[in-house]
Amino acid sequence: MAKKSKKMQDALKKVDTTKSYSAAEAVALAQDTNIAKFDATVEVAYHLNVDPKKADQQIRGAVVLPNGTGKKQTVLVFAKGEKAKEAEAAGADFVGEADLVEKIQGGWFDFDVVVATPDMMAQVGRLGRVLGPKGLMPNPKTGTVTMDVTKAVEEVKAGKVTYRVDKAGNVHVPIGKVSFDAEKLEENFRTIHDIIVKAKPAATKGTYIKNLAVTTTFGPGIKVDPSSI
């Protein structure tokens, strides 16, 4: 087992692992225990009582955080004609058709989000094996397969995040940067939390949110009491 650095050991001393903190306390503590030398991302992690193998228990979607993520997102749009012009006008970083498909097949991935109009999905579908594992495949559920490319691009640029439950029932979502005001991080946290709570499947019995924590890129995990949000 790798030995923890002195910075990490000092950070861990500030966290009471037997306690579930309020959302406000957890956010403040996450900022205080950040050990990265850069403006680290603050993330919330949910462990849910769901069975992702069942279609009716898939927790997935997207939301625009009220205070953004603090990260500049590079957007690629698959569109043609007037829709391509709309995407460019909205601020898309890359817009194209078959040319971009070939470029990606060649190993190019200098983008963070992919948007596509429905009529382009036949071509984009050829990229499923490379975009899928990276979580970049456009999907109607996250608003990235749409004819309204202007709205899609503007939302991503404004701080839209996607969330999806993994095979183990976990959902990880960024809520901003360590440099954010604590109040802004809390507001982003509440926005995500409300959506996760509303997404509770009807089939789920007992405790829905089994565990909830806040952490920074290299910092310790801090347990949060869901009822405090």
PDB file of C-alpha atoms in Angstrom:
ATOM      1  CA  MET A   1       0.000   0.000   0.000  1.00  0.00           C
ATOM      2  CA  ALA A   2       1.412   3.386  -1.016  1.00  0.00           C
ATOM      3  CA  LYS A   3       2.457   5.637   1.818  1.00  0.00           C
ATOM      4  CA  LYS A   4       0.330   8.771   2.158  1.00  0.00           C
ATOM      5  CA  SER A   5       2.111  12.091   1.743  1.00  0.00           C
ATOM      6  CA  LYS A   6       2.495  14.422   4.738  1.00  0.00           C
ATOM      7  CA  LYS A   7       0.006  16.811   3.131  1.00  0.00           C
ATOM      8  CA  MET A   8      -2.561  14.042   2.841  1.00  0.00           C
ATOM      9  CA  GLN A   9      -1.912  12.874   6.398  1.00  0.00           C
ATOM     10  CA  ASP A  10      -2.448  16.443   7.642  1.00  0.00           C
ATOM     11  CA  ALA A  11      -5.639  16.755   5.589  1.00  0.00           C
ATOM     12  CA  LEU A  12      -7.004  13.461   6.924  1.00  0.00           C
ATOM     13  CA  LYS A  13      -6.477  14.658  10.511  1.00  0.00           C
ATOM     14  CA  LYS A  14      -9.040  17.400   9.874  1.00  0.00           C
ATOM     15  CA  VAL A  15     -11.749  14.928   8.823  1.00  0.00           C
ATOM     16  CA  ASP A  16     -13.798  13.008  11.371  1.00  0.00           C
ATOM     17  CA  THR A  17     -14.514   9.755   9.524  1.00  0.00           C
ATOM     18  CA  THR A  18     -17.172   8.769  12.090  1.00  0.00           C
ATOM     19  CA  LYS A  19     -19.248  11.846  11.319  1.00  0.00           C
ATOM     20  CA  SER A  20     -21.643  12.797   8.530  1.00  0.00           C
ATOM     21  CA  TYR A  21     -21.260  16.526   7.950  1.00  0.00           C
ATOM     22  CA  SER A  22     -23.863  19.009   6.763  1.00  0.00           C
ATOM     23  CA  ALA A  23     -23.520  20.075   3.134  1.00  0.00           C
ATOM     24  CA  ALA A  24     -22.144  23.481   4.183  1.00  0.00           C
ATOM     25  CA  GLU A  25     -19.611  21.929   6.566  1.00  0.00           C
ATOM     26  CA  ALA A  26     -18.512  19.353   3.981  1.00  0.00           C
ATOM     27  CA  VAL A  27     -17.952  21.951   1.259  1.00  0.00           C
ATOM     28  CA  ALA A  28     -15.923  24.168   3.591  1.00  0.00           C
ATOM     29  CA  LEU A  29     -13.892  21.178   4.789  1.00  0.00           C
ATOM     30  CA  ALA A  30     -13.270  20.005   1.225  1.00  0.00           C
ATOM     31  CA  GLN A  31     -11.826  23.419   0.397  1.00  0.00           C
ATOM     32  CA  ASP A  32      -9.738  23.375   3.572  1.00  0.00           C
ATOM     33  CA  THR A  33      -8.327  19.890   2.926  1.00  0.00           C
ATOM     34  CA  ASN A  34      -7.465  20.449  -0.736  1.00  0.00           C
ATOM     35  CA  ILE A  35      -3.831  19.436  -1.252  1.00  0.00           C
ATOM     36  CA  ALA A  36      -3.522  20.004  -4.998  1.00  0.00           C
ATOM     37  CA  LYS A  37      -1.218  22.743  -6.261  1.00  0.00           C
ATOM     38  CA  PHE A  38      -3.793  23.707  -8.900  1.00  0.00           C
ATOM     39  CA  ASP A  39      -7.427  24.832  -8.775  1.00  0.00           C
ATOM     40  CA  ALA A  40      -8.837  21.386  -8.052  1.00  0.00           C
ATOM     41  CA  THR A  41     -12.309  20.192  -8.967  1.00  0.00           C
ATOM     42  CA  VAL A  42     -14.830  19.649  -6.177  1.00  0.00           C
ATOM     43  CA  GLU A  43     -16.954  16.556  -6.754  1.00  0.00           C
ATOM     44  CA  VAL A  44     -19.927  14.893  -5.092  1.00  0.00           C
ATOM     45  CA  ALA A  45     -20.210  11.113  -5.078  1.00  0.00           C
ATOM     46  CA  TYR A  46     -23.436   9.194  -4.463  1.00  0.00           C
ATOM     47  CA  HIS A  47     -23.782   5.485  -3.725  1.00  0.00           C
ATOM     48  CA  LEU A  48     -27.378   4.625  -4.536  1.00  0.00           C
ATOM     49  CA  ASN A  49     -29.623   1.697  -3.724  1.00  0.00           C
ATOM     50  CA  VAL A  50     -30.424   0.926  -7.376  1.00  0.00           C
ATOM     51  CA  ASP A  51     -29.846  -1.909  -9.831  1.00  0.00           C
ATOM     52  CA  PRO A  52     -28.347  -0.263 -12.963  1.00  0.00           C
ATOM     53  CA  LYS A  53     -28.905  -3.492 -14.928  1.00  0.00           C
ATOM     54  CA  LYS A  54     -32.637  -2.773 -14.904  1.00  0.00           C
ATOM     55  CA  ALA A  55     -33.891  -0.210 -17.413  1.00  0.00           C
ATOM     56  CA  ASP A  56     -36.242   1.434 -14.919  1.00  0.00           C
ATOM     57  CA  GLN A  57     -33.371   2.065 -12.487  1.00  0.00           C
ATOM     58  CA  GLN A  58     -30.995   3.859 -14.828  1.00  0.00           C
ATOM     59  CA  ILE A  59     -30.114   7.234 -13.306  1.00  0.00           C
ATOM     60  CA  ARG A  60     -28.919   9.408 -16.160  1.00  0.00           C
ATOM     61  CA  GLY A  61     -29.289  12.965 -17.394  1.00  0.00           C
ATOM     62  CA  ALA A  62     -27.777  16.425 -17.530  1.00  0.00           C
ATOM     63  CA  VAL A  63     -28.232  19.775 -15.805  1.00  0.00           C
ATOM     64  CA  VAL A  64     -26.827  23.285 -16.104  1.00  0.00           C
ATOM     65  CA  LEU A  65     -25.265  24.219 -12.764  1.00  0.00           C
ATOM     66  CA  PRO A  66     -26.331  27.719 -11.618  1.00  0.00           C
ATOM     67  CA  ASN A  67     -22.706  28.728 -11.037  1.00  0.00           C
ATOM     68  CA  GLY A  68     -21.045  26.674 -13.759  1.00  0.00           C
ATOM     69  CA  THR A  69     -18.183  24.218 -13.266  1.00  0.00           C
ATOM     70  CA  GLY A  70     -15.227  26.562 -13.569  1.00  0.00           C
ATOM     71  CA  LYS A  71     -13.986  24.499 -16.500  1.00  0.00           C
ATOM     72  CA  LYS A  72     -13.900  25.667 -20.099  1.00  0.00           C
ATOM     73  CA  GLN A  73     -15.604  22.984 -22.179  1.00  0.00           C
ATOM     74  CA  THR A  74     -14.556  22.311 -25.772  1.00  0.00           C
ATOM     75  CA  VAL A  75     -17.630  21.415 -27.828  1.00  0.00           C
ATOM     76  CA  LEU A  76     -17.697  19.433 -31.060  1.00  0.00           C
ATOM     77  CA  VAL A  77     -20.897  19.439 -33.123  1.00  0.00           C
ATOM     78  CA  PHE A  78     -21.854  17.059 -35.901  1.00  0.00           C
ATOM     79  CA  ALA A  79     -24.210  19.035 -38.135  1.00  0.00           C
ATOM     80  CA  LYS A  80     -24.626  20.223 -41.700  1.00  0.00           C
ATOM     81  CA  GLY A  81     -26.152  23.121 -43.589  1.00  0.00           C
ATOM     82  CA  GLU A  82     -27.988  25.719 -41.532  1.00  0.00           C
ATOM     83  CA  LYS A  83     -27.552  23.704 -38.330  1.00  0.00           C
ATOM     84  CA  ALA A  84     -23.783  23.786 -38.791  1.00  0.00           C
ATOM     85  CA  LYS A  85     -23.947  27.573 -39.120  1.00  0.00           C
ATOM     86  CA  GLU A  86     -26.108  27.773 -35.978  1.00  0.00           C
ATOM     87  CA  ALA A  87     -23.587  25.696 -34.044  1.00  0.00           C
ATOM     88  CA  GLU A  88     -20.715  27.922 -35.126  1.00  0.00           C
ATOM     89  CA  ALA A  89     -22.672  31.055 -34.202  1.00  0.00           C
ATOM     90  CA  ALA A  90     -23.444  29.576 -30.756  1.00  0.00           C
ATOM     91  CA  GLY A  91     -19.730  29.134 -30.046  1.00  0.00           C
ATOM     92  CA  ALA A  92     -19.026  25.498 -30.930  1.00  0.00           C
ATOM     93  CA  ASP A  93     -15.291  24.857 -31.148  1.00  0.00           C
ATOM     94  CA  PHE A  94     -15.484  22.272 -33.936  1.00  0.00           C
ATOM     95  CA  VAL A  95     -18.291  21.715 -36.457  1.00  0.00           C
ATOM     96  CA  GLY A  96     -18.306  19.145 -39.229  1.00  0.00           C
ATOM     97  CA  GLU A  97     -19.562  15.914 -40.753  1.00  0.00           C
ATOM     98  CA  ALA A  98     -17.660  12.947 -42.216  1.00  0.00           C
ATOM     99  CA  ASP A  99     -14.406  14.890 -41.934  1.00  0.00           C
ATOM    100  CA  LEU A 100     -14.638  14.894 -38.139  1.00  0.00           C
ATOM    101  CA  VAL A 101     -15.695  11.238 -38.056  1.00  0.00           C
ATOM    102  CA  GLU A 102     -12.504  10.303 -39.913  1.00  0.00           C
ATOM    103  CA  LYS A 103     -10.391  12.550 -37.700  1.00  0.00           C
ATOM    104  CA  ILE A 104     -11.724  10.903 -34.532  1.00  0.00           C
ATOM    105  CA  GLN A 105     -11.259   7.433 -36.025  1.00  0.00           C
ATOM    106  CA  GLY A 106      -7.633   8.471 -36.491  1.00  0.00           C
ATOM    107  CA  GLY A 107      -7.235   9.062 -32.761  1.00  0.00           C
ATOM    108  CA  TRP A 108      -8.097  12.763 -32.323  1.00  0.00           C
ATOM    109  CA  PHE A 109      -9.927  13.633 -29.081  1.00  0.00           C
ATOM    110  CA  ASP A 110      -9.297  17.329 -28.400  1.00  0.00           C
ATOM    111  CA  PHE A 111     -12.843  17.992 -27.170  1.00  0.00           C
ATOM    112  CA  ASP A 112     -14.922  17.523 -24.017  1.00  0.00           C
ATOM    113  CA  VAL A 113     -18.512  17.250 -25.265  1.00  0.00           C
ATOM    114  CA  VAL A 114     -20.055  15.972 -28.502  1.00  0.00           C
ATOM    115  CA  VAL A 115     -23.385  17.246 -29.835  1.00  0.00           C
ATOM    116  CA  ALA A 116     -25.125  15.912 -32.943  1.00  0.00           C
ATOM    117  CA  THR A 117     -28.292  16.569 -34.898  1.00  0.00           C
ATOM    118  CA  PRO A 118     -30.486  13.451 -35.319  1.00  0.00           C
ATOM    119  CA  ASP A 119     -29.783  13.242 -39.058  1.00  0.00           C
ATOM    120  CA  MET A 120     -26.055  12.908 -38.333  1.00  0.00           C
ATOM    121  CA  MET A 121     -26.367   9.947 -35.957  1.00  0.00           C
ATOM    122  CA  ALA A 122     -25.979   7.364 -38.734  1.00  0.00           C
ATOM    123  CA  GLN A 123     -22.444   8.671 -39.281  1.00  0.00           C
ATOM    124  CA  VAL A 124     -21.727   9.333 -35.606  1.00  0.00           C
ATOM    125  CA  GLY A 125     -22.846   5.782 -34.785  1.00  0.00           C
ATOM    126  CA  ARG A 126     -19.663   4.527 -36.442  1.00  0.00           C
ATOM    127  CA  LEU A 127     -17.769   6.117 -33.540  1.00  0.00           C
ATOM    128  CA  GLY A 128     -19.654   4.246 -30.822  1.00  0.00           C
ATOM    129  CA  ARG A 129     -16.721   2.002 -29.943  1.00  0.00           C
ATOM    130  CA  VAL A 130     -14.361   4.932 -29.386  1.00  0.00           C
ATOM    131  CA  LEU A 131     -16.719   7.597 -28.015  1.00  0.00           C
ATOM    132  CA  GLY A 132     -18.823   5.261 -25.846  1.00  0.00           C
ATOM    133  CA  PRO A 133     -16.083   4.132 -23.416  1.00  0.00           C
ATOM    134  CA  LYS A 134     -15.044   7.772 -22.952  1.00  0.00           C
ATOM    135  CA  GLY A 135     -18.592   8.855 -22.150  1.00  0.00           C
ATOM    136  CA  LEU A 136     -18.635  11.113 -25.198  1.00  0.00           C
ATOM    137  CA  MET A 137     -21.329   9.479 -27.329  1.00  0.00           C
ATOM    138  CA  PRO A 138     -24.224  11.913 -27.994  1.00  0.00           C
ATOM    139  CA  ASN A 139     -27.487  10.875 -26.342  1.00  0.00           C
ATOM    140  CA  PRO A 140     -31.022  12.357 -26.359  1.00  0.00           C
ATOM    141  CA  LYS A 141     -31.250  11.848 -22.558  1.00  0.00           C
ATOM    142  CA  THR A 142     -28.415  14.304 -21.979  1.00  0.00           C
ATOM    143  CA  GLY A 143     -29.617  16.769 -24.607  1.00  0.00           C
ATOM    144  CA  THR A 144     -26.697  16.128 -26.927  1.00  0.00           C
ATOM    145  CA  VAL A 145     -28.755  14.664 -29.785  1.00  0.00           C
ATOM    146  CA  THR A 146     -30.960  17.563 -30.791  1.00  0.00           C
ATOM    147  CA  MET A 147     -31.979  19.892 -33.595  1.00  0.00           C
ATOM    148  CA  ASP A 148     -31.621  22.828 -31.200  1.00  0.00           C
ATOM    149  CA  VAL A 149     -27.832  22.964 -31.472  1.00  0.00           C
ATOM    150  CA  THR A 150     -27.768  26.584 -30.302  1.00  0.00           C
ATOM    151  CA  LYS A 151     -29.301  25.671 -26.949  1.00  0.00           C
ATOM    152  CA  ALA A 152     -27.114  22.569 -26.605  1.00  0.00           C
ATOM    153  CA  VAL A 153     -23.866  24.462 -27.190  1.00  0.00           C
ATOM    154  CA  GLU A 154     -24.849  27.413 -25.001  1.00  0.00           C
ATOM    155  CA  GLU A 155     -25.814  25.119 -22.102  1.00  0.00           C
ATOM    156  CA  VAL A 156     -22.506  23.248 -22.232  1.00  0.00           C
ATOM    157  CA  LYS A 157     -20.597  26.519 -22.290  1.00  0.00           C
ATOM    158  CA  ALA A 158     -22.683  27.778 -19.352  1.00  0.00           C
ATOM    159  CA  GLY A 159     -21.717  24.832 -17.131  1.00  0.00           C
ATOM    160  CA  LYS A 160     -23.827  21.838 -18.063  1.00  0.00           C
ATOM    161  CA  VAL A 161     -22.808  18.555 -16.433  1.00  0.00           C
ATOM    162  CA  THR A 162     -23.948  15.027 -17.174  1.00  0.00           C
ATOM    163  CA  TYR A 163     -24.491  12.302 -14.601  1.00  0.00           C
ATOM    164  CA  ARG A 164     -24.892   8.555 -14.942  1.00  0.00           C
ATOM    165  CA  VAL A 165     -25.029   5.712 -12.457  1.00  0.00           C
ATOM    166  CA  ASP A 166     -22.247   3.161 -12.939  1.00  0.00           C
ATOM    167  CA  LYS A 167     -22.447  -0.622 -12.573  1.00  0.00           C
ATOM    168  CA  ALA A 168     -21.838  -0.386  -8.818  1.00  0.00           C
ATOM    169  CA  GLY A 169     -24.617   2.138  -8.224  1.00  0.00           C
ATOM    170  CA  ASN A 170     -22.335   5.176  -7.962  1.00  0.00           C
ATOM    171  CA  VAL A 171     -22.853   8.637  -9.441  1.00  0.00           C
ATOM    172  CA  HIS A 172     -19.984  11.156  -9.578  1.00  0.00           C
ATOM    173  CA  VAL A 173     -20.664  14.786 -10.505  1.00  0.00           C
ATOM    174  CA  PRO A 174     -18.364  17.851 -10.434  1.00  0.00           C
ATOM    175  CA  ILE A 175     -19.863  20.901  -8.688  1.00  0.00           C
ATOM    176  CA  GLY A 176     -17.137  23.466  -9.293  1.00  0.00           C
ATOM    177  CA  LYS A 177     -13.606  24.437  -8.329  1.00  0.00           C
ATOM    178  CA  VAL A 178     -11.898  24.871  -4.953  1.00  0.00           C
ATOM    179  CA  SER A 179     -11.557  28.584  -5.740  1.00  0.00           C
ATOM    180  CA  PHE A 180     -15.355  29.046  -5.874  1.00  0.00           C
ATOM    181  CA  ASP A 181     -17.136  30.810  -3.033  1.00  0.00           C
ATOM    182  CA  ALA A 182     -18.499  28.172  -0.657  1.00  0.00           C
ATOM    183  CA  GLU A 183     -22.037  29.461  -1.220  1.00  0.00           C
ATOM    184  CA  LYS A 184     -21.753  28.851  -4.981  1.00  0.00           C
ATOM    185  CA  LEU A 185     -20.504  25.315  -4.444  1.00  0.00           C
ATOM    186  CA  GLU A 186     -23.387  24.671  -2.051  1.00  0.00           C
ATOM    187  CA  GLU A 187     -25.914  25.978  -4.585  1.00  0.00           C
ATOM    188  CA  ASN A 188     -24.489  23.714  -7.294  1.00  0.00           C
ATOM    189  CA  PHE A 189     -24.558  20.822  -4.810  1.00  0.00           C
ATOM    190  CA  ARG A 190     -28.236  21.425  -4.002  1.00  0.00           C
ATOM    191  CA  THR A 191     -29.075  21.555  -7.705  1.00  0.00           C
ATOM    192  CA  ILE A 192     -27.509  18.136  -8.296  1.00  0.00           C
ATOM    193  CA  HIS A 193     -28.972  16.688  -5.114  1.00  0.00           C
ATOM    194  CA  ASP A 194     -32.536  17.723  -5.969  1.00  0.00           C
ATOM    195  CA  ILE A 195     -32.243  15.974  -9.343  1.00  0.00           C
ATOM    196  CA  ILE A 196     -30.781  12.773  -7.872  1.00  0.00           C
ATOM    197  CA  VAL A 197     -33.531  12.651  -5.246  1.00  0.00           C
ATOM    198  CA  LYS A 198     -36.279  13.179  -7.855  1.00  0.00           C
ATOM    199  CA  ALA A 199     -34.760  10.419 -10.002  1.00  0.00           C
ATOM    200  CA  LYS A 200     -35.416   7.775  -7.334  1.00  0.00           C
ATOM    201  CA  PRO A 201     -36.866   4.717  -9.113  1.00  0.00           C
ATOM    202  CA  ALA A 202     -40.295   3.534  -7.968  1.00  0.00           C
ATOM    203  CA  ALA A 203     -38.808   0.047  -7.537  1.00  0.00           C
ATOM    204  CA  THR A 204     -36.292   1.205  -4.912  1.00  0.00           C
ATOM    205  CA  LYS A 205     -37.244   0.131  -1.407  1.00  0.00           C
ATOM    206  CA  GLY A 206     -35.534   1.229   1.803  1.00  0.00           C
ATOM    207  CA  THR A 207     -32.720   3.769   1.917  1.00  0.00           C
ATOM    208  CA  TYR A 208     -32.173   5.288  -1.531  1.00  0.00           C
ATOM    209  CA  ILE A 209     -28.964   7.266  -0.882  1.00  0.00           C
ATOM    210  CA  LYS A 210     -26.735   4.784   0.909  1.00  0.00           C
ATOM    211  CA  ASN A 211     -23.700   7.050   1.018  1.00  0.00           C
ATOM    212  CA  LEU A 212     -22.862  10.606  -0.023  1.00  0.00           C
ATOM    213  CA  ALA A 213     -19.501  12.331   0.022  1.00  0.00           C
ATOM    214  CA  VAL A 214     -17.716  15.454  -1.155  1.00  0.00           C
ATOM    215  CA  THR A 215     -14.091  15.393  -2.263  1.00  0.00           C
ATOM    216  CA  THR A 216     -11.513  17.380  -4.224  1.00  0.00           C
ATOM    217  CA  THR A 217      -9.208  16.033  -6.949  1.00  0.00           C
ATOM    218  CA  PHE A 218      -6.565  14.687  -4.551  1.00  0.00           C
ATOM    219  CA  GLY A 219      -8.235  15.414  -1.220  1.00  0.00           C
ATOM    220  CA  PRO A 220      -9.926  13.067   1.268  1.00  0.00           C
ATOM    221  CA  GLY A 221     -13.582  12.059   1.007  1.00  0.00           C
ATOM    222  CA  ILE A 222     -15.951  13.809   3.423  1.00  0.00           C
ATOM    223  CA  LYS A 223     -19.243  12.086   4.318  1.00  0.00           C
ATOM    224  CA  VAL A 224     -22.380  14.185   3.986  1.00  0.00           C
ATOM    225  CA  ASP A 225     -25.745  13.801   5.704  1.00  0.00           C
ATOM    226  CA  PRO A 226     -28.270  13.816   2.798  1.00  0.00           C
ATOM    227  CA  SER A 227     -30.960  15.251   5.068  1.00  0.00           C
ATOM    228  CA  SER A 228     -28.873  18.425   5.508  1.00  0.00           C
ATOM    229  CA  ILE A 229     -29.342  19.478   1.899  1.00  0.00           C
TER     230      ILE A 229
END
